[in-house]
Short mmCIF file of N, CA, C and O in Angstrom, two decimals:
data_model
loop_
_atom_site.label_atom_id
_atom_site.label_comp_id
_atom_site.label_asym_id
_atom_site.label_seq_id
_atom_site.Cartn_x
_atom_site.Cartn_y
_atom_site.Cartn_z
N MET A 8 0.84 -1.18 0.00
CA MET A 8 0.00 0.00 0.00
C MET A 8 0.88 1.25 0.00
O MET A 8 1.96 1.24 0.57
N LYS A 9 0.37 2.30 -0.62
CA LYS A 9 1.09 3.56 -0.63
C LYS A 9 0.91 4.26 0.72
O LYS A 9 -0.20 4.41 1.22
N ALA A 10 2.00 4.69 1.31
CA ALA A 10 1.94 5.36 2.61
C ALA A 10 1.31 6.74 2.51
O ALA A 10 0.63 7.20 3.42
N GLU A 11 1.50 7.45 1.41
CA GLU A 11 0.98 8.81 1.30
C GLU A 11 -0.52 8.87 1.00
O GLU A 11 -1.11 9.93 1.02
N GLY A 12 -1.15 7.75 0.75
CA GLY A 12 -2.57 7.73 0.42
C GLY A 12 -3.49 7.61 1.61
O GLY A 12 -4.70 7.67 1.48
N HIS A 13 -2.93 7.45 2.80
CA HIS A 13 -3.74 7.24 4.00
C HIS A 13 -3.61 8.41 4.96
O HIS A 13 -2.52 8.95 5.14
N PRO A 14 -4.70 8.83 5.61
CA PRO A 14 -4.62 9.94 6.57
C PRO A 14 -3.88 9.51 7.84
O PRO A 14 -3.78 8.33 8.15
N ASP A 15 -3.39 10.51 8.55
CA ASP A 15 -2.70 10.27 9.82
C ASP A 15 -3.72 9.81 10.86
O ASP A 15 -4.73 10.47 11.11
N TYR A 16 -3.49 8.67 11.48
CA TYR A 16 -4.38 8.07 12.47
C TYR A 16 -3.69 8.16 13.81
O TYR A 16 -2.64 7.56 14.01
N HIS A 17 -4.22 8.94 14.76
CA HIS A 17 -3.52 9.24 16.00
C HIS A 17 -4.50 9.31 17.18
O HIS A 17 -5.70 9.22 17.01
N MET A 18 -3.96 9.50 18.38
CA MET A 18 -4.76 9.56 19.60
C MET A 18 -5.26 11.00 19.83
O MET A 18 -4.49 11.95 19.71
N ILE A 19 -6.57 11.15 20.14
CA ILE A 19 -7.15 12.43 20.54
C ILE A 19 -7.96 12.22 21.80
O ILE A 19 -8.26 11.09 22.19
N THR A 20 -8.35 13.31 22.44
CA THR A 20 -9.21 13.26 23.61
C THR A 20 -10.58 13.81 23.22
O THR A 20 -10.67 14.86 22.59
N VAL A 21 -11.64 13.09 23.57
CA VAL A 21 -13.01 13.53 23.30
C VAL A 21 -13.61 13.98 24.62
O VAL A 21 -13.61 13.24 25.60
N LYS A 22 -14.12 15.23 24.65
CA LYS A 22 -14.72 15.78 25.86
C LYS A 22 -16.24 15.84 25.67
O LYS A 22 -16.74 16.51 24.78
N MET A 23 -16.97 15.11 26.50
CA MET A 23 -18.43 15.04 26.43
C MET A 23 -19.04 16.32 27.03
O MET A 23 -18.34 17.11 27.66
N THR A 24 -20.35 16.51 26.85
CA THR A 24 -21.01 17.72 27.35
C THR A 24 -21.04 17.78 28.87
O THR A 24 -21.09 18.87 29.44
N ASP A 25 -20.99 16.63 29.54
CA ASP A 25 -21.00 16.63 31.01
C ASP A 25 -19.60 16.77 31.61
O ASP A 25 -19.43 16.73 32.81
N GLY A 26 -18.58 16.94 30.75
CA GLY A 26 -17.22 17.15 31.23
C GLY A 26 -16.35 15.91 31.25
O GLY A 26 -15.14 16.02 31.42
N THR A 27 -16.93 14.73 31.10
CA THR A 27 -16.12 13.53 31.09
C THR A 27 -15.31 13.47 29.79
O THR A 27 -15.71 14.01 28.77
N GLU A 28 -14.16 12.83 29.89
CA GLU A 28 -13.26 12.74 28.75
C GLU A 28 -12.83 11.30 28.54
O GLU A 28 -12.77 10.51 29.49
N PHE A 29 -12.54 10.96 27.29
CA PHE A 29 -11.95 9.66 26.99
C PHE A 29 -11.04 9.82 25.78
O PHE A 29 -11.15 10.78 25.02
N GLN A 30 -10.10 8.90 25.65
CA GLN A 30 -9.17 8.95 24.53
C GLN A 30 -9.54 7.90 23.51
O GLN A 30 -9.98 6.81 23.85
N THR A 31 -9.36 8.27 22.24
CA THR A 31 -9.63 7.35 21.15
C THR A 31 -8.71 7.69 19.99
O THR A 31 -8.07 8.74 19.98
N ARG A 32 -8.66 6.78 19.02
CA ARG A 32 -7.85 7.04 17.83
C ARG A 32 -8.76 7.64 16.77
O ARG A 32 -9.91 7.26 16.63
N SER A 33 -8.22 8.62 16.01
CA SER A 33 -9.03 9.32 15.02
C SER A 33 -8.13 9.95 13.97
O SER A 33 -6.93 10.09 14.15
N THR A 34 -8.76 10.37 12.87
CA THR A 34 -8.06 11.14 11.85
C THR A 34 -8.35 12.62 12.03
O THR A 34 -7.83 13.45 11.30
N TRP A 35 -9.21 12.99 13.00
CA TRP A 35 -9.57 14.38 13.26
C TRP A 35 -8.42 15.10 13.95
O TRP A 35 -7.80 14.56 14.88
N GLY A 36 -8.13 16.33 13.58
CA GLY A 36 -7.15 17.15 14.26
C GLY A 36 -5.74 16.61 14.21
O GLY A 36 -5.34 15.94 13.25
N LYS A 37 -4.98 16.93 15.27
CA LYS A 37 -3.59 16.48 15.39
C LYS A 37 -3.45 15.64 16.65
O LYS A 37 -4.32 15.63 17.51
N GLU A 38 -2.35 14.98 16.78
CA GLU A 38 -2.05 14.17 17.97
C GLU A 38 -2.21 15.01 19.23
O GLU A 38 -1.66 16.10 19.33
N GLY A 39 -3.03 14.54 20.18
CA GLY A 39 -3.22 15.22 21.46
C GLY A 39 -4.31 16.28 21.47
O GLY A 39 -4.58 16.84 22.52
N ASP A 40 -4.94 16.60 20.34
CA ASP A 40 -6.02 17.58 20.31
C ASP A 40 -7.22 17.09 21.12
O ASP A 40 -7.40 15.90 21.32
N THR A 41 -8.07 18.04 21.56
CA THR A 41 -9.29 17.72 22.29
C THR A 41 -10.50 18.10 21.45
O THR A 41 -10.62 19.25 21.01
N LEU A 42 -11.39 17.14 21.22
CA LEU A 42 -12.63 17.37 20.49
C LEU A 42 -13.74 17.55 21.51
O LEU A 42 -14.08 16.64 22.25
N SER A 43 -14.30 18.77 21.59
CA SER A 43 -15.39 19.06 22.53
C SER A 43 -16.72 18.89 21.80
O SER A 43 -16.96 19.55 20.79
N LEU A 44 -17.57 18.03 22.33
CA LEU A 44 -18.84 17.75 21.70
C LEU A 44 -19.91 18.73 22.17
O LEU A 44 -19.96 19.10 23.34
N ASP A 45 -20.78 19.17 21.25
CA ASP A 45 -21.92 20.01 21.59
C ASP A 45 -23.12 19.15 21.95
O ASP A 45 -23.94 19.51 22.78
N ILE A 46 -23.24 18.01 21.29
CA ILE A 46 -24.35 17.07 21.52
C ILE A 46 -23.75 15.68 21.63
O ILE A 46 -22.89 15.30 20.84
N ASP A 47 -24.19 14.92 22.61
CA ASP A 47 -23.73 13.54 22.76
C ASP A 47 -24.87 12.69 23.33
O ASP A 47 -25.93 13.23 23.66
N PRO A 48 -24.69 11.39 23.44
CA PRO A 48 -25.77 10.52 23.92
C PRO A 48 -26.27 10.85 25.33
O PRO A 48 -27.36 10.46 25.69
N THR A 49 -25.49 11.57 26.14
CA THR A 49 -25.94 11.89 27.49
C THR A 49 -26.83 13.13 27.53
O THR A 49 -27.49 13.38 28.53
N SER A 50 -26.87 13.90 26.41
CA SER A 50 -27.66 15.13 26.43
C SER A 50 -28.70 15.24 25.32
O SER A 50 -29.58 16.07 25.40
N HIS A 51 -28.62 14.42 24.29
CA HIS A 51 -29.52 14.56 23.15
C HIS A 51 -30.85 13.85 23.43
O HIS A 51 -30.87 12.72 23.90
N PRO A 52 -31.99 14.51 23.14
CA PRO A 52 -33.30 13.91 23.42
C PRO A 52 -33.56 12.58 22.71
O PRO A 52 -34.34 11.77 23.19
N ALA A 53 -32.90 12.34 21.59
CA ALA A 53 -33.10 11.07 20.88
C ALA A 53 -32.64 9.89 21.74
O ALA A 53 -33.20 8.81 21.65
N TRP A 54 -31.63 10.09 22.58
CA TRP A 54 -31.13 9.02 23.43
C TRP A 54 -31.67 9.10 24.84
O TRP A 54 -31.78 8.10 25.53
N THR A 55 -32.03 10.30 25.31
CA THR A 55 -32.46 10.45 26.69
C THR A 55 -33.96 10.33 26.87
O THR A 55 -34.45 10.29 27.98
N GLY A 56 -34.73 10.33 25.76
CA GLY A 56 -36.18 10.22 25.86
C GLY A 56 -36.84 11.52 26.23
O GLY A 56 -37.93 11.53 26.80
N GLY A 57 -36.21 12.63 25.90
CA GLY A 57 -36.77 13.94 26.21
C GLY A 57 -37.95 14.28 25.31
O GLY A 57 -38.53 13.42 24.66
N THR A 58 -38.30 15.54 25.31
CA THR A 58 -39.46 15.98 24.54
C THR A 58 -39.25 15.75 23.05
O THR A 58 -38.14 15.86 22.54
N LYS A 59 -40.33 15.41 22.39
CA LYS A 59 -40.30 15.17 20.96
C LYS A 59 -41.17 16.20 20.28
O LYS A 59 -42.19 16.61 20.83
N GLN A 60 -40.77 16.59 19.10
CA GLN A 60 -41.57 17.54 18.35
C GLN A 60 -42.48 16.75 17.41
O GLN A 60 -42.06 16.29 16.37
N ILE A 61 -43.72 16.59 17.84
CA ILE A 61 -44.69 15.84 17.06
C ILE A 61 -45.80 16.81 16.67
O ILE A 61 -46.34 17.51 17.52
N GLN A 62 -46.13 16.83 15.40
CA GLN A 62 -47.22 17.71 15.00
C GLN A 62 -48.52 17.09 15.48
O GLN A 62 -48.71 15.88 15.47
N GLU A 63 -49.41 17.95 15.94
CA GLU A 63 -50.68 17.47 16.46
C GLU A 63 -51.57 17.07 15.30
O GLU A 63 -51.73 17.80 14.36
N GLY A 64 -52.16 15.91 15.42
CA GLY A 64 -53.02 15.42 14.36
C GLY A 64 -52.20 14.91 13.20
O GLY A 64 -51.29 14.12 13.36
N GLY A 65 -52.47 15.39 12.05
CA GLY A 65 -51.78 14.99 10.85
C GLY A 65 -52.48 15.61 9.67
O GLY A 65 -53.30 16.53 9.81
N ARG A 66 -52.22 15.12 8.50
CA ARG A 66 -52.82 15.69 7.30
C ARG A 66 -54.33 15.47 7.28
O ARG A 66 -55.09 16.35 6.89
N VAL A 67 -54.76 14.29 7.70
CA VAL A 67 -56.20 14.00 7.71
C VAL A 67 -56.90 14.87 8.74
O VAL A 67 -57.97 15.44 8.48
N ALA A 68 -56.29 15.03 9.92
CA ALA A 68 -56.88 15.86 10.96
C ALA A 68 -56.95 17.32 10.51
O ALA A 68 -57.95 18.01 10.78
N ALA A 69 -55.93 17.80 9.83
CA ALA A 69 -55.95 19.17 9.33
C ALA A 69 -57.03 19.34 8.27
O ALA A 69 -57.73 20.37 8.25
N PHE A 70 -57.21 18.35 7.41
CA PHE A 70 -58.27 18.41 6.39
C PHE A 70 -59.64 18.44 7.06
O PHE A 70 -60.49 19.26 6.70
N ASN A 71 -59.87 17.55 8.02
CA ASN A 71 -61.16 17.50 8.72
C ASN A 71 -61.43 18.79 9.49
O ASN A 71 -62.57 19.24 9.57
N LYS A 72 -60.39 19.39 10.04
CA LYS A 72 -60.56 20.65 10.77
C LYS A 72 -60.98 21.76 9.81
O LYS A 72 -61.83 22.58 10.13
N ARG A 73 -60.40 21.75 8.62
CA ARG A 73 -60.69 22.79 7.65
C ARG A 73 -62.01 22.57 6.91
O ARG A 73 -62.76 23.52 6.68
N PHE A 74 -62.29 21.33 6.54
CA PHE A 74 -63.46 21.04 5.71
C PHE A 74 -64.48 20.12 6.39
O PHE A 74 -65.35 19.57 5.72
N GLY A 75 -64.40 19.94 7.68
CA GLY A 75 -65.26 19.00 8.38
C GLY A 75 -66.74 19.32 8.32
O GLY A 75 -67.58 18.43 8.37
N GLY A 76 -67.09 20.57 8.19
CA GLY A 76 -68.50 20.96 8.17
C GLY A 76 -69.17 20.81 6.83
O GLY A 76 -70.37 20.93 6.70
N LEU A 77 -68.42 20.52 5.78
CA LEU A 77 -68.99 20.41 4.46
C LEU A 77 -69.53 18.99 4.22
O LEU A 77 -69.02 18.03 4.74
N SER A 78 -70.58 18.91 3.43
CA SER A 78 -71.10 17.60 3.10
C SER A 78 -71.58 17.64 1.65
O SER A 78 -71.86 18.70 1.08
N LEU A 79 -71.74 16.47 1.03
CA LEU A 79 -72.19 16.38 -0.34
C LEU A 79 -73.70 16.09 -0.43
O LEU A 79 -74.23 15.96 -1.50
N LYS A 80 -74.34 15.96 0.71
CA LYS A 80 -75.78 15.67 0.74
C LYS A 80 -76.58 16.89 0.34
O LYS A 80 -76.24 18.02 0.66
N LYS A 81 -77.69 16.65 -0.38
CA LYS A 81 -78.61 17.73 -0.74
C LYS A 81 -79.62 17.87 0.38
O LYS A 81 -80.17 16.89 0.86
N ASN A 82 -79.88 19.06 0.79
CA ASN A 82 -80.85 19.28 1.87
C ASN A 82 -82.23 19.46 1.36
O ASN A 82 -82.68 19.92 0.47
#
């Protein structure tokens, strides 16, 4: 394999949002750099089960709300 075709793979420190740190190997940054995360599994609602943004009803409910009083019957 060609040596110049591969990125530098080295040790970095990853800092989580709660302040905990761990070391891992990565191609990000330089040897010894610290990667500070803005979102991680300890703070993101997708992993913590926090509030979800769900639209109320749906397309059918919106249609019924807008046109629910109309009918095709002849009076």
